[in-house]
Amino acid sequence: MADYFEIDFLDVEAKSSGDAICVRYELNGQTFIHVVDGGYQSTGEKVVNFINKYYGTPKRIDHVVATHNDGDHAGGLQRVLEDFEVGTLWMLRPWTYAAELLPRFKRYKSTSPFRELRLALFRSWPRHDHAF
């Protein structure tokens, strides 16, 4: 098949929010797969099954993008990261500037939740190189 692209918006089974988007395209005979958000944690299996069924059971996802860390966008990505080798994970890294932003938020009193998030990501994504 000649160069092509397809974008699939998966149902995250919520009335008001959430995203799970799979993208597959071919350039010069090479196929690339991207996942943008994964919906809720319960949506992760659906994303993995969709990719395996319609994208030819790949072992690798070239890029995974977490637009932000709300559960209706990032929750399902855990399963994607566990089931596939991932070339690049694109995500917000709040721990890199948390101390600077802390005074702007009444809810947070320390940067420790962000350090804990960083450590949790290291533990849940052991098979991959990290740029955290």
XYZ file of N, CA and C in Angstrom:
396
model
N 0.844 -1.181 0.000
C 0.000 0.000 0.000
C 0.889 1.243 0.000
N 0.480 2.263 -0.699
C 1.215 3.521 -0.753
C 1.127 4.237 0.591
N 1.864 5.327 0.731
C 1.804 6.102 1.971
C 0.350 6.382 2.349
N 0.045 6.236 3.621
C -1.317 6.432 4.103
C -1.276 6.836 5.564
N -2.409 7.240 6.096
C -2.541 7.443 7.527
C -3.967 7.117 7.936
N -4.107 6.692 9.176
C -5.432 6.464 9.739
C -5.407 6.899 11.194
N -6.489 7.481 11.622
C -6.636 7.932 13.002
C -7.904 7.296 13.543
N -7.777 6.603 14.667
C -8.911 5.913 15.269
C -9.173 6.487 16.655
N -10.374 7.000 16.856
C -10.798 7.525 18.147
C -11.610 6.435 18.837
N -11.092 5.921 19.935
C -11.764 4.822 20.631
C -12.714 5.355 21.685
N -13.802 4.657 21.885
C -14.781 5.016 22.906
C -14.205 4.705 24.280
N -14.163 5.708 25.152
C -13.649 5.484 26.503
C -14.788 5.261 27.495
N -15.999 5.103 26.953
C -17.181 4.759 27.739
C -17.474 5.762 28.841
N -17.355 7.035 28.501
C -17.707 8.114 29.418
C -18.485 9.160 28.630
N -19.461 9.758 29.263
C -20.312 10.721 28.557
C -19.648 12.077 28.382
N -18.789 12.466 29.295
C -18.332 13.850 29.266
C -16.847 14.058 28.986
N -16.018 13.046 29.105
C -14.594 13.316 28.948
C -13.818 12.060 28.597
N -12.534 12.267 28.344
C -11.629 11.160 28.084
C -11.286 11.017 26.619
N -10.080 10.551 26.381
C -9.603 10.316 25.024
C -8.747 9.063 24.985
N -8.822 8.367 23.871
C -7.935 7.256 23.537
C -7.850 7.246 22.021
N -6.698 7.631 21.503
C -6.549 7.811 20.060
C -5.371 6.976 19.576
N -5.596 6.201 18.540
C -4.541 5.398 17.924
C -4.310 5.924 16.511
N -3.058 6.032 16.153
C -2.690 6.545 14.836
C -1.720 5.564 14.196
N -1.981 5.240 12.938
C -1.050 4.394 12.175
C -0.859 5.058 10.825
N 0.393 5.119 10.398
C 0.656 5.697 9.083
C 1.896 5.063 8.480
N 2.011 5.207 7.184
C 3.150 4.662 6.450
C 3.814 5.794 5.669
N 5.131 5.835 5.770
C 5.938 6.771 4.990
C 7.087 6.002 4.372
N 7.204 6.091 3.068
C 8.307 5.428 2.363
C 8.425 3.951 2.718
N 7.278 3.285 2.852
C 7.273 1.856 3.118
C 7.460 1.455 4.572
N 7.624 2.413 5.468
C 7.795 2.101 6.883
C 6.539 2.512 7.649
N 6.020 1.598 8.474
C 4.796 1.846 9.239
C 5.145 2.356 10.623
N 4.391 3.348 11.081
C 4.566 3.942 12.407
C 3.242 3.882 13.148
N 3.319 3.670 14.465
C 2.127 3.637 15.310
C 2.334 4.591 16.478
N 1.309 5.386 16.729
C 1.316 6.314 17.856
C 0.036 6.097 18.659
N 0.112 6.326 19.957
C -1.064 6.324 20.812
C -1.083 7.666 21.535
N -2.192 8.374 21.430
C -2.363 9.650 22.120
C -3.456 9.455 23.164
N -3.058 9.471 24.408
C -3.944 9.217 25.544
C -4.497 7.796 25.487
N -4.923 7.320 26.638
C -5.409 5.948 26.715
C -6.727 5.810 27.437
N -7.419 6.941 27.637
C -8.679 6.871 28.365
C -8.452 6.510 29.820
N -9.451 5.922 30.421
C -9.381 5.511 31.823
C -8.539 4.241 31.962
N -8.169 3.919 33.183
C -7.386 2.707 33.405
C -8.125 1.485 32.861
N -9.432 1.470 33.001
C -10.221 0.339 32.487
C -10.265 0.304 30.956
N -9.868 1.373 30.296
C -9.859 1.436 28.832
C -8.576 0.851 28.247
N -7.528 0.726 29.048
C -6.225 0.285 28.554
C -6.271 -1.020 27.783
N -6.987 -2.002 28.294
C -7.084 -3.293 27.608
C -7.756 -3.135 26.248
N -8.745 -2.276 26.177
C -9.440 -2.021 24.917
C -8.481 -1.419 23.881
N -7.628 -0.508 24.318
C -6.646 0.111 23.418
C -5.674 -0.950 22.907
N -5.148 -1.763 23.805
C -4.208 -2.826 23.428
C -4.869 -3.808 22.462
N -6.091 -4.232 22.766
C -6.793 -5.176 21.893
C -7.058 -4.580 20.513
N -7.414 -3.299 20.472
C -7.655 -2.636 19.195
C -6.383 -2.631 18.350
N -5.274 -2.236 18.953
C -4.003 -2.186 18.223
C -3.640 -3.574 17.694
N -3.760 -4.573 18.538
C -3.420 -5.930 18.106
C -4.334 -6.432 16.996
N -5.606 -6.116 17.066
C -6.560 -6.593 16.067
C -6.439 -5.861 14.732
N -6.316 -4.545 14.785
C -6.386 -3.764 13.554
C -5.035 -3.280 13.031
N -4.003 -3.317 13.868
C -2.685 -2.828 13.439
C -1.681 -3.963 13.293
N -2.138 -5.203 13.256
C -1.274 -6.326 12.932
C -0.397 -6.849 14.047
N -0.862 -6.810 15.287
C -0.141 -7.345 16.451
C 1.312 -6.857 16.505
N 1.519 -5.555 16.553
C 2.889 -5.043 16.612
C 3.517 -5.280 17.982
N 4.810 -5.333 18.026
C 5.523 -5.439 19.300
C 5.886 -4.056 19.833
N 5.904 -3.057 18.922
C 6.400 -1.730 19.283
C 5.401 -0.642 18.906
N 5.291 0.334 19.794
C 4.564 1.572 19.522
C 5.639 2.650 19.429
N 5.651 3.393 18.347
C 6.721 4.366 18.137
C 6.665 5.537 19.110
N 5.476 6.089 19.314
C 5.318 7.222 20.224
C 4.042 7.051 21.030
N 4.135 7.323 22.332
C 2.969 7.388 23.199
C 2.947 8.798 23.779
N 1.788 9.449 23.667
C 1.637 10.821 24.142
C 0.586 10.847 25.248
N 0.978 11.344 26.414
C 0.035 11.606 27.503
C -0.183 13.110 27.523
N -1.329 13.575 27.030
C -1.544 15.015 26.920
C -1.563 15.688 28.285
N -2.096 14.992 29.274
C -2.049 15.452 30.667
C -2.401 14.268 31.551
N -2.139 14.404 32.844
C -2.196 13.224 33.704
C -3.548 12.962 34.351
N -4.628 13.522 33.843
C -5.948 13.174 34.373
C -6.259 11.718 34.039
N -6.987 11.062 34.940
C -7.277 9.647 34.787
C -8.047 9.279 33.535
N -8.809 10.225 32.981
C -9.593 9.922 31.781
C -8.771 10.054 30.497
N -7.516 10.421 30.625
C -6.625 10.520 29.471
C -5.397 9.616 29.638
N -4.829 9.589 30.818
C -3.575 8.864 31.037
C -3.755 7.482 31.657
N -4.891 7.217 32.266
C -5.077 5.956 32.987
C -4.813 4.716 32.162
N -5.335 4.664 30.958
C -5.188 3.480 30.107
C -3.806 3.300 29.520
N -2.972 4.325 29.613
C -1.626 4.207 29.040
C -0.745 3.232 29.816
N -1.064 3.000 31.074
C -0.276 2.033 31.839
C -0.264 0.684 31.134
N -1.408 0.246 30.684
C -1.500 -1.048 30.000
C -0.732 -1.023 28.675
N -0.806 0.081 27.952
C -0.067 0.212 26.692
C 1.430 0.104 26.961
N 1.910 0.772 27.995
C 3.335 0.740 28.331
C 3.779 -0.640 28.798
N 2.880 -1.378 29.423
C 3.207 -2.728 29.883
C 3.237 -3.743 28.745
N 2.381 -3.560 27.750
C 2.207 -4.577 26.709
C 3.065 -4.380 25.467
N 3.592 -3.185 25.266
C 4.368 -2.908 24.069
C 5.720 -2.289 24.421
N 6.677 -2.524 23.563
C 7.900 -1.729 23.622
C 7.506 -0.354 23.096
N 7.973 0.690 23.743
C 7.605 2.049 23.339
C 8.866 2.822 23.002
N 8.877 3.409 21.804
C 10.036 4.183 21.373
C 10.220 5.436 22.193
N 9.189 6.282 22.259
C 9.265 7.544 22.986
C 7.963 7.790 23.723
N 8.070 8.162 24.983
C 6.921 8.575 25.783
C 6.972 10.088 25.901
N 5.918 10.739 25.422
C 5.797 12.194 25.503
C 4.840 12.504 26.647
N 5.310 13.268 27.624
C 4.457 13.568 28.770
C 4.939 14.803 29.505
N 4.039 15.375 30.238
C 4.355 16.461 31.137
C 5.198 15.900 32.279
N 6.231 16.619 32.697
C 7.067 16.176 33.813
C 7.000 17.231 34.923
N 5.933 17.207 35.722
C 5.728 18.277 36.703
C 6.820 18.366 37.766
N 7.551 17.277 38.001
C 8.601 17.317 39.018
C 9.763 18.219 38.627
N 9.907 18.535 37.357
C 11.040 19.362 36.936
C 10.851 20.829 37.307
N 9.628 21.258 37.520
C 9.386 22.667 37.863
C 8.380 22.812 39.005
N 8.134 21.749 39.752
C 7.142 21.765 40.831
C 7.471 22.807 41.891
N 8.719 22.921 42.278
C 9.083 23.882 43.329
C 8.769 25.313 42.897
N 8.965 25.608 41.647
C 8.685 26.944 41.122
C 7.181 27.244 41.108
N 6.367 26.231 40.802
C 4.932 26.430 40.689
C 4.167 26.255 41.994
N 4.769 25.617 42.978
C 4.097 25.283 44.230
C 3.378 26.473 44.874
N 3.963 27.651 44.937
C 3.266 28.779 45.579
C 1.962 29.199 44.884
N 1.753 28.774 43.659
C 0.554 29.164 42.908
C -0.661 28.278 43.199
N -0.455 27.170 43.926
C -1.531 26.229 44.186
C -1.738 26.042 45.679
N -2.925 26.349 46.160
C -3.235 26.200 47.580
C -3.282 24.738 48.004
N -3.682 23.876 47.094
C -3.888 22.455 47.412
C -2.591 21.744 47.786
N -1.480 22.103 47.144
C -0.224 21.402 47.367
C 0.671 22.176 48.327
N 1.209 21.463 49.288
C 2.082 22.077 50.289
C 3.541 21.673 50.108
N 3.791 20.614 49.332
C 5.169 20.170 49.103
C 5.264 19.558 47.703
N 6.486 19.328 47.277
C 6.712 18.718 45.960
C 6.763 17.195 46.035
N 6.589 16.629 47.211
C 6.717 15.173 47.355
C 5.741 14.374 46.489
N 4.477 14.828 46.274
C 3.613 14.034 45.385
C 4.181 13.902 43.974
N 4.895 14.912 43.518
C 5.475 14.856 42.182
C 6.680 13.929 42.148
N 7.458 13.918 43.195
C 8.579 12.971 43.278
C 8.051 11.543 43.331
N 6.953 11.338 44.058
C 6.345 10.009 44.138
C 5.821 9.567 42.773
N 5.233 10.490 42.032
C 4.753 10.185 40.688
C 5.916 9.754 39.796
N 7.012 10.459 39.874
C 8.200 10.124 39.076
C 8.697 8.724 39.414
N 8.789 8.407 40.695
C 9.237 7.073 41.110
C 8.270 5.992 40.644
N 6.969 6.276 40.712
C 5.970 5.301 40.256
C 6.131 5.035 38.761
N 6.439 6.057 37.990
C 6.643 5.869 36.552
C 7.867 5.005 36.287
N 8.932 5.219 37.047
C 10.123 4.382 36.886
C 9.792 2.922 37.163
N 9.014 2.679 38.215
C 8.678 1.297 38.577
C 7.765 0.648 37.541
N 6.834 1.423 36.965
C 5.857 0.829 36.054
C 6.370 0.718 34.618
N 7.511 1.302 34.331
C 8.020 1.307 32.965
C 9.462 0.829 32.941
N 9.719 -0.366 33.491
C 11.105 -0.818 33.658
C 11.809 -1.244 32.396
N 11.081 -1.562 31.329
C 11.707 -2.103 30.128
C 12.230 -1.038 29.183
N 12.105 0.207 29.530
C 12.387 1.267 28.581
C 13.433 2.236 29.109
N 14.088 2.915 28.212
C 14.998 3.985 28.592
C 14.166 5.152 29.111
N 14.720 5.863 30.079
C 13.976 6.958 30.683
C 14.680 8.281 30.452
N 13.908 9.273 30.153
C 14.421 10.629 30.045
C 13.746 11.486 31.106
N 13.462 10.855 32.257
C 12.757 11.570 33.315
C 13.731 12.375 34.122
